[in-house]
Coordinates of C-alpha atoms in Angstrom, one line a residue:
T20 CA 97.4 15.0 4.8
D21 CA 94.8 17.7 5.0
K22 CA 92.1 15.3 3.9
M23 CA 93.2 12.8 6.5
E24 CA 93.1 15.5 9.2
E25 CA 89.6 16.5 8.1
F26 CA 88.6 12.8 8.1
K27 CA 89.8 12.3 11.7
K28 CA 88.2 15.5 13.0
G29 CA 85.2 14.6 15.2
I30 CA 85.7 10.8 14.7
A31 CA 83.7 8.7 17.1
G32 CA 81.9 11.9 18.2
L33 CA 85.0 13.5 19.8
G34 CA 85.1 17.2 20.4
P35 CA 86.5 19.8 17.9
N36 CA 90.0 19.1 19.1
N37 CA 89.5 15.4 19.1
K38 CA 89.5 15.3 22.9
V39 CA 87.2 13.3 25.1
Y40 CA 86.7 16.0 27.8
E41 CA 85.7 19.1 25.9
P42 CA 82.3 20.5 24.8
A43 CA 80.8 19.5 21.4
P44 CA 81.4 22.0 18.6
W45 CA 77.9 23.4 18.7
V46 CA 78.1 24.4 22.4
D47 CA 78.5 28.2 23.0
K48 CA 81.0 28.3 25.8
K49 CA 80.1 32.0 26.5
L50 CA 76.7 30.8 27.8
P51 CA 76.1 28.9 31.0
P52 CA 75.9 25.1 30.7
G53 CA 72.7 23.9 29.2
K54 CA 71.8 27.3 27.7
T55 CA 72.9 26.6 24.1
S56 CA 69.9 25.6 22.0
T57 CA 69.8 22.1 20.6
L58 CA 67.1 23.2 18.0
P59 CA 69.5 23.1 15.0
F60 CA 70.3 19.4 15.8
T61 CA 66.8 18.2 16.8
G62 CA 64.9 16.1 14.3
Q63 CA 66.2 17.8 11.2
P64 CA 66.0 16.2 7.7
G65 CA 68.7 13.6 7.4
W66 CA 68.6 12.8 11.2
W67 CA 69.7 9.3 10.5
Y68 CA 73.0 10.5 9.3
S69 CA 73.6 12.2 12.7
W70 CA 76.8 14.2 11.9
P71 CA 76.8 14.5 8.1
K72 CA 80.1 14.8 6.3
A73 CA 80.7 15.0 2.5
G74 CA 82.2 12.0 0.8
I75 CA 81.5 8.4 -0.3
L76 CA 80.9 7.0 3.2
G77 CA 77.2 7.3 2.9
V78 CA 75.3 5.3 5.5
G79 CA 78.5 4.6 7.4
L80 CA 78.6 8.1 8.8
P81 CA 76.5 7.4 12.0
F82 CA 79.2 4.9 12.9
I83 CA 82.3 6.9 12.1
Y84 CA 81.4 10.3 13.5
T85 CA 79.3 9.3 16.5
P86 CA 79.8 7.4 19.7
N87 CA 78.4 4.3 17.8
L88 CA 81.9 3.6 16.7
V89 CA 83.1 3.1 20.3
W90 CA 80.1 1.0 21.4
F91 CA 80.3 -1.1 18.2
S92 CA 84.0 -1.7 18.9
I93 CA 83.2 -2.9 22.4
A94 CA 80.5 -5.2 21.2
L95 CA 82.7 -6.7 18.5
L96 CA 85.5 -7.2 21.1
I97 CA 83.1 -9.1 23.4
Y98 CA 81.8 -11.2 20.5
R99 CA 85.2 -12.2 19.2
V100 CA 87.1 -12.6 22.5
F101 CA 84.3 -14.4 24.3
P102 CA 82.4 -16.4 21.7
Y103 CA 79.1 -18.1 22.5
D104 CA 79.2 -21.7 23.5
Y105 CA 76.2 -22.9 21.7
A106 CA 76.4 -26.5 23.0
K107 CA 76.2 -25.3 26.6
A108 CA 73.6 -22.7 25.7
A109 CA 71.3 -25.3 24.2
T110 CA 70.9 -26.9 27.6
M111 CA 71.1 -23.6 29.5
E112 CA 74.0 -24.8 31.6
R113 CA 74.7 -22.7 34.7
E114 CA 78.4 -22.3 33.6
F115 CA 77.3 -20.7 30.4
V116 CA 74.9 -18.3 32.1
L117 CA 77.4 -17.3 34.8
N118 CA 80.2 -16.7 32.3
R119 CA 78.0 -14.4 30.2
F120 CA 76.9 -12.5 33.3
L121 CA 80.5 -12.0 34.5
I122 CA 81.6 -10.7 31.1
N123 CA 78.7 -8.2 31.0
L124 CA 79.3 -7.3 34.7
V125 CA 82.9 -6.5 34.2
V126 CA 82.3 -4.5 31.0
G127 CA 79.3 -2.7 32.4
L128 CA 80.8 -1.7 35.7
A129 CA 84.1 -0.7 34.0
W130 CA 82.3 1.5 31.5
Y131 CA 79.9 3.2 34.0
G132 CA 82.7 3.4 36.6
W133 CA 85.1 5.1 34.2
W134 CA 82.6 7.9 33.6
H135 CA 81.7 8.4 37.2
V136 CA 85.3 8.4 38.4
T137 CA 86.7 10.7 35.8
L138 CA 83.8 13.2 36.1
Y139 CA 83.0 13.2 39.8
L140 CA 86.2 12.1 41.5
M141 CA 88.9 13.3 39.1
K142 CA 87.0 16.3 37.9
W143 CA 88.1 16.1 34.2
S144 CA 85.1 18.2 33.2
N145 CA 83.9 21.4 34.8
R146 CA 80.8 22.6 33.0
K147 CA 78.1 21.0 35.1
F148 CA 74.5 21.6 34.1
N149 CA 73.5 22.0 37.8
A150 CA 76.5 23.8 39.3
S151 CA 74.8 24.0 42.7
N152 CA 74.8 20.2 43.1
R153 CA 78.4 19.1 43.7
G154 CA 77.6 15.4 43.2
P155 CA 75.5 12.4 44.3
S156 CA 75.2 11.4 47.9
L157 CA 76.4 8.0 49.2
S158 CA 72.9 6.7 49.4
M159 CA 72.2 7.8 45.9
M160 CA 75.3 6.0 44.6
I161 CA 74.3 2.8 46.4
H162 CA 70.9 3.1 44.9
N163 CA 72.1 3.7 41.4
V164 CA 74.8 1.0 41.4
W165 CA 72.4 -1.6 42.7
Y166 CA 69.8 -0.9 40.0
T167 CA 72.6 -0.8 37.4
F168 CA 73.6 -4.2 38.7
L169 CA 70.0 -5.4 38.1
G170 CA 70.2 -3.9 34.6
I171 CA 73.2 -6.0 33.8
V172 CA 71.3 -9.1 35.1
S173 CA 68.5 -8.2 32.6
W174 CA 71.0 -7.6 29.8
T175 CA 72.4 -11.0 30.5
A176 CA 69.0 -12.7 30.7
W177 CA 68.0 -11.3 27.2
E178 CA 71.4 -12.3 25.8
V179 CA 71.2 -15.9 27.2
V180 CA 67.6 -16.4 26.0
F181 CA 68.5 -15.5 22.4
V182 CA 71.7 -17.6 22.4
F183 CA 69.5 -20.4 23.6
L184 CA 67.0 -19.7 20.8
F185 CA 69.8 -19.8 18.2
A186 CA 71.4 -22.9 19.7
T187 CA 68.2 -24.9 19.7
N188 CA 67.2 -23.7 16.2
R189 CA 64.1 -22.0 17.5
V190 CA 65.3 -18.9 15.7
S191 CA 67.2 -19.1 12.4
Y192 CA 70.3 -17.0 12.0
V193 CA 73.3 -16.2 9.8
K194 CA 76.3 -18.2 10.9
D195 CA 79.7 -16.5 11.3
E196 CA 81.2 -18.3 8.4
E197 CA 78.6 -16.9 6.1
F198 CA 80.1 -13.4 6.6
F199 CA 82.6 -14.3 3.9
T200 CA 79.8 -14.9 1.3
L201 CA 78.3 -12.0 -0.5
S202 CA 74.8 -12.5 0.9
G203 CA 76.0 -13.0 4.4
F204 CA 78.3 -10.0 4.3
C205 CA 75.6 -7.7 3.0
N206 CA 73.1 -9.0 5.6
I207 CA 75.4 -8.5 8.6
L208 CA 76.6 -5.1 7.3
F209 CA 73.1 -3.9 6.7
W210 CA 71.7 -4.8 10.1
T211 CA 74.8 -3.7 11.9
M212 CA 74.5 -0.3 10.4
L213 CA 70.8 -0.2 11.1
I214 CA 71.0 -0.9 14.8
P215 CA 71.5 2.7 16.0
I216 CA 68.5 3.8 13.9
F217 CA 66.4 0.9 15.2
R218 CA 67.4 1.7 18.8
D219 CA 66.3 5.3 18.3
F220 CA 62.8 4.1 17.3
H221 CA 62.7 1.5 20.1
F222 CA 63.9 3.8 22.8
Y223 CA 61.5 6.6 21.9
F224 CA 58.4 4.3 22.1
A225 CA 59.6 2.4 25.1
H226 CA 60.2 5.7 26.9
R227 CA 56.8 7.1 26.0
L228 CA 55.2 3.9 27.2
I229 CA 56.7 4.1 30.7
H230 CA 55.8 7.7 31.0
V231 CA 52.1 6.9 30.8
R232 CA 50.8 7.6 34.4
A233 CA 50.3 4.1 35.8
L234 CA 53.7 2.8 34.6
Y235 CA 55.4 6.0 35.6
R236 CA 54.0 5.8 39.1
Y237 CA 55.1 2.2 39.8
V238 CA 58.1 1.8 37.4
H239 CA 59.7 4.7 35.7
S240 CA 59.6 7.1 38.7
L241 CA 62.5 5.1 40.1
H242 CA 64.7 6.3 37.2
H243 CA 63.5 9.9 37.8
R244 CA 64.6 9.9 41.4
N245 CA 67.8 11.2 39.8
N246 CA 66.7 14.7 39.0
D247 CA 70.3 15.7 38.5
P248 CA 71.7 12.4 37.0
E249 CA 75.2 10.9 37.2
P250 CA 76.5 8.1 35.0
F251 CA 75.2 5.1 37.0
S252 CA 71.7 6.6 36.9
G253 CA 71.7 5.8 33.2
L254 CA 71.0 2.1 33.7
C255 CA 69.4 2.7 37.1
M256 CA 65.9 1.5 36.3
H257 CA 63.1 -0.5 37.8
P258 CA 63.4 -4.2 36.9
M259 CA 60.2 -4.0 34.9
E260 CA 61.6 -1.1 32.9
H261 CA 64.7 -3.2 32.2
V262 CA 62.4 -5.8 30.7
F263 CA 60.9 -3.4 28.2
Y264 CA 64.2 -1.5 27.6
F265 CA 66.1 -4.5 26.6
S266 CA 63.2 -5.9 24.5
C267 CA 65.1 -4.3 21.6
A268 CA 67.0 -7.6 21.4
A269 CA 63.8 -9.3 20.0
L270 CA 64.6 -7.7 16.6
S271 CA 66.4 -11.0 16.0
L272 CA 63.1 -12.8 16.2
Y273 CA 61.8 -11.0 13.2
V274 CA 64.9 -10.7 10.9
K275 CA 67.4 -13.4 10.1
T276 CA 70.8 -12.1 10.7
S277 CA 74.0 -12.8 12.7
P278 CA 74.0 -13.4 16.5
F279 CA 76.5 -10.5 16.5
V280 CA 73.7 -8.1 15.6
M281 CA 71.9 -9.2 18.8
T282 CA 75.1 -8.7 20.8
W283 CA 75.6 -5.3 19.3
N284 CA 72.0 -4.4 19.8
L285 CA 72.1 -5.2 23.5
A286 CA 75.6 -3.7 24.0
H287 CA 74.3 -0.4 22.5
A288 CA 71.3 -0.4 24.9
A289 CA 73.5 -1.3 27.9
L290 CA 76.4 1.2 27.3
A291 CA 74.8 4.2 25.7
P292 CA 73.1 5.6 28.9
A293 CA 76.3 6.1 30.9
A294 CA 77.9 9.3 29.5
G295 CA 74.5 10.5 28.4
H296 CA 73.5 10.8 32.0
S297 CA 76.7 12.4 33.2
G298 CA 75.3 15.8 34.4
Y299 CA 78.1 17.6 32.6
E300 CA 78.2 19.5 29.3
D301 CA 81.9 19.3 28.4
H302 CA 82.8 15.7 27.4
W303 CA 82.2 13.1 24.8
Q304 CA 78.6 12.1 24.3
S305 CA 77.3 14.7 26.8
D306 CA 73.5 14.7 26.3
Q307 CA 71.9 18.0 27.1
F308 CA 68.7 16.9 25.3
H309 CA 68.2 14.0 27.8
H310 CA 69.4 16.0 30.8
L311 CA 66.5 18.4 30.1
H312 CA 64.2 15.4 30.2
H313 CA 65.4 14.7 33.8
M314 CA 65.0 18.3 34.7
Y315 CA 61.5 18.9 33.2
F316 CA 60.2 15.3 33.0
E317 CA 57.6 15.8 30.3
C318 CA 59.8 16.4 27.3
N319 CA 62.5 14.9 25.1
Y320 CA 61.4 11.3 25.1
G321 CA 63.8 10.4 22.3
N322 CA 67.4 11.1 21.4
I323 CA 68.5 14.5 20.1
G324 CA 68.6 13.6 16.4
F325 CA 65.4 11.6 16.4
P326 CA 62.6 13.8 15.0
F327 CA 59.5 12.6 16.9
D328 CA 59.8 15.0 19.9
Q329 CA 60.1 17.9 17.4
W330 CA 57.2 16.7 15.4
F331 CA 54.8 16.1 18.3
G332 CA 55.7 19.2 20.3
T333 CA 57.5 17.5 23.2
A334 CA 61.0 18.9 22.5
R335 CA 62.8 21.3 24.9
H336 CA 66.1 22.7 23.6
Y337 CA 67.8 24.5 26.5
I338 CA 67.4 25.2 30.3
G339 CA 64.5 27.6 30.8
D340 CA 61.1 28.1 29.2
S341 CA 60.8 26.7 25.7
K342 CA 58.6 28.4 23.1
S343 CA 58.6 25.2 21.0
Y344 CA 57.2 23.0 23.7
S345 CA 53.5 22.2 23.4
G346 CA 53.3 19.1 25.6
S347 CA 50.7 18.7 28.4
G348 CA 52.8 18.0 31.5
S349 CA 52.4 20.2 34.6
K350 CA 55.2 21.5 36.7
D351 CA 53.2 21.1 39.9
D352 CA 52.5 17.5 39.1
R353 CA 56.1 16.9 38.2
V354 CA 57.3 18.1 41.6
E355 CA 54.8 15.9 43.4
T356 CA 55.7 12.7 41.5
E357 CA 59.4 13.2 41.5
N358 CA 60.8 15.1 44.4
K359 CA 58.9 13.4 47.2
E360 CA 60.1 10.0 46.0
S361 CA 63.7 11.1 45.8
K362 CA 64.2 12.5 49.2
Y363 CA 65.7 9.4 50.8
L364 CA 68.5 9.4 48.2
Q365 CA 70.0 12.5 49.8
G366 CA 69.9 11.1 53.3
S367 CA 71.6 8.4 55.4
V368 CA 72.1 4.9 54.1
R369 CA 69.3 2.9 55.6
L370 CA 67.7 -0.1 53.9
S371 CA 64.4 0.7 55.6
D372 CA 64.2 4.0 53.6
A373 CA 64.2 2.0 50.4
I374 CA 61.1 -0.1 51.4
P375 CA 57.9 1.3 49.8
K376 CA 55.7 3.1 52.4
K377 CA 52.5 2.9 50.4
T378 CA 50.6 -0.3 50.0
D379 CA 50.1 -0.1 46.3
Q380 CA 53.8 0.5 45.8
L381 CA 54.6 -2.4 48.0
L382 CA 52.2 -4.7 46.1
Y383 CA 53.8 -3.7 42.8
W384 CA 57.2 -4.6 44.2
I385 CA 55.9 -8.0 45.3
F386 CA 54.7 -8.5 41.8
T387 CA 58.1 -7.5 40.5
A388 CA 59.9 -9.9 42.9
T389 CA 57.7 -12.9 41.8
Y390 CA 58.0 -12.0 38.1
P391 CA 61.3 -13.7 37.4
L392 CA 60.4 -16.7 39.7
I393 CA 57.2 -17.4 37.7
L394 CA 59.0 -17.0 34.4
H395 CA 61.8 -19.4 35.6
F396 CA 59.2 -21.9 36.8
G397 CA 57.4 -21.6 33.4
F398 CA 60.6 -22.1 31.4
V399 CA 61.6 -25.1 33.4
S400 CA 58.3 -26.8 33.5
G401 CA 56.7 -25.5 30.4
F402 CA 58.6 -27.0 27.5
N403 CA 56.3 -30.0 27.3
S404 CA 53.1 -28.1 28.3
S405 CA 50.2 -27.1 26.0
K406 CA 50.3 -24.2 23.7
W407 CA 47.8 -22.5 26.0
F408 CA 50.3 -22.6 28.9
A409 CA 52.8 -21.0 26.6
I410 CA 50.4 -18.3 25.5
A411 CA 49.3 -17.6 29.1
L412 CA 52.9 -17.2 30.3
S413 CA 53.8 -15.0 27.4
L414 CA 50.8 -12.7 28.1
Y415 CA 51.8 -12.6 31.8
A416 CA 55.4 -11.6 30.9
S417 CA 54.4 -8.9 28.4
L418 CA 51.1 -7.5 29.6
G419 CA 51.4 -8.3 33.3
P420 CA 53.6 -5.3 34.3
V421 CA 51.2 -3.0 32.4
V422 CA 47.9 -4.5 33.6
V423 CA 49.0 -4.7 37.3
A424 CA 50.2 -1.1 37.2
I425 CA 46.9 0.1 35.7
F426 CA 44.8 -2.0 38.2
L427 CA 46.7 -0.6 41.2
A428 CA 46.5 3.0 40.0
L429 CA 42.8 2.7 39.6
A430 CA 42.2 0.8 42.9
W431 CA 44.1 3.4 44.8
N432 CA 42.3 6.3 43.2
D433 CA 45.2 8.1 41.6
R434 CA 44.2 11.7 41.3
L435 CA 45.9 12.1 37.9
S436 CA 44.5 10.9 34.6
P437 CA 45.6 7.4 33.7
R438 CA 47.0 8.9 30.5
W439 CA 48.9 11.8 32.2
P440 CA 51.0 13.5 31.0
F441 CA 49.5 12.8 27.6
H442 CA 45.9 13.3 28.8
K443 CA 45.4 16.2 26.3
E444 CA 46.3 14.1 23.3
A445 CA 43.4 12.5 21.4
V446 CA 42.8 8.8 22.1
I447 CA 41.9 8.4 18.4
G448 CA 44.9 10.4 17.2
K449 CA 48.3 11.1 18.7
F450 CA 47.9 9.2 21.9
G451 CA 46.3 6.2 20.3
W452 CA 48.9 6.0 17.5
H453 CA 51.7 6.1 20.1
L454 CA 50.1 3.4 22.1
I455 CA 49.8 1.1 19.1
M456 CA 53.5 1.7 18.2
C457 CA 54.4 1.0 21.8
A458 CA 52.5 -2.3 21.7
I459 CA 54.2 -3.3 18.5
L460 CA 57.8 -2.3 19.2
V461 CA 58.0 -2.8 23.0
V462 CA 55.3 -5.1 24.5
M463 CA 54.8 -7.6 21.6
P464 CA 58.5 -8.5 21.4
V465 CA 58.4 -9.6 25.0
Y466 CA 55.4 -11.8 24.3
H467 CA 57.0 -13.4 21.2
S468 CA 60.3 -13.9 23.0
V469 CA 58.7 -16.0 25.8
L470 CA 56.6 -17.8 23.3
A471 CA 59.7 -18.7 21.3
V472 CA 61.4 -20.1 24.3
L473 CA 58.5 -22.4 25.1
S474 CA 58.1 -23.6 21.5
T475 CA 59.2 -27.0 20.5

């Protein structure tokens, strides 16, 4: 009995009393919210085990004692209750696409809505990081829910594309019935367990990429309008950010495994941001590490257990000055780039306030609006086209958002360095290494995914 109680303690990342709405065990409740240092948990040896416990569970620990167990269960439920119709996926029937979208919409809005309602309407938590801000305005909620809706559209688009690739044998995969063979079981178990670690890598480099000045100015600054985030702000991203964020699904291009691993990969990306952007300290999956990123902008690009922020000097551990931080962002620049763009979120609900006032911002939004139309035209007309058409469309999809952002930033004489806030990092060194990894893990998968769709 004692062993069973010990086993259940902290299961799925619950608090010390196995409650959803209580601080994590490491939080010092005598200190104000956000003042307990996360240093002991940031990038330490064995980070891939997350919450280590003794025993024979080994690599299963990140599932059993972290929120991964909950997200995995939701992904498995979706996969089993709403199986993919490969016959309809092969011809991309509208019924198939609409069904997958409605499933994701219900799951996504229910998940994000639960956290917003319980925290901001029912007040089940009370240790808010920013106690002076009682909650988001109506205009901010409309903004956040709208871009979360677009995030669910992107989630569905990536899912539909990969089911199409499986159904048309453009990408080989492990069939469900192979789960009961030794090789199939080991394959699916291995990649299922690896997804949280892979997502840590992918999120860090995707996040670093969109913080480079040009992409931040036209893309990621939208997410940072939420200086004091609430749950819907987690998936509230610019549509171009959604493209790169969900490119984690392209892992299934490079490894042969079950379609469930793709489902699990996307569900992890879609659901993880909700509670992590709550703005509160005392609940399941509260993420002080990422909340500091929204407060200070130029730090904590990865997750709390992932070591790269600690290794590269971009980690902040509590609210206030951090002695360990050695990044190159500027507070003055942060105020200019964030706060001026977020003012209308605190005001009245007027559509005109959401329209970009600057020409370069408007041009990038025109590019964004035409992006899915051009891809759709390419997919519909490009199956029988030359390989050069496929390469050109793939380059447009993957490099277009980056190239257009850089061109506009240079054409409009952005006063900040194109590499800001990483301008003090050596090009042949830390900055260059990160850029190469961003290209491999984030940009290249978009290119290969489009190319795979257009292959015959």
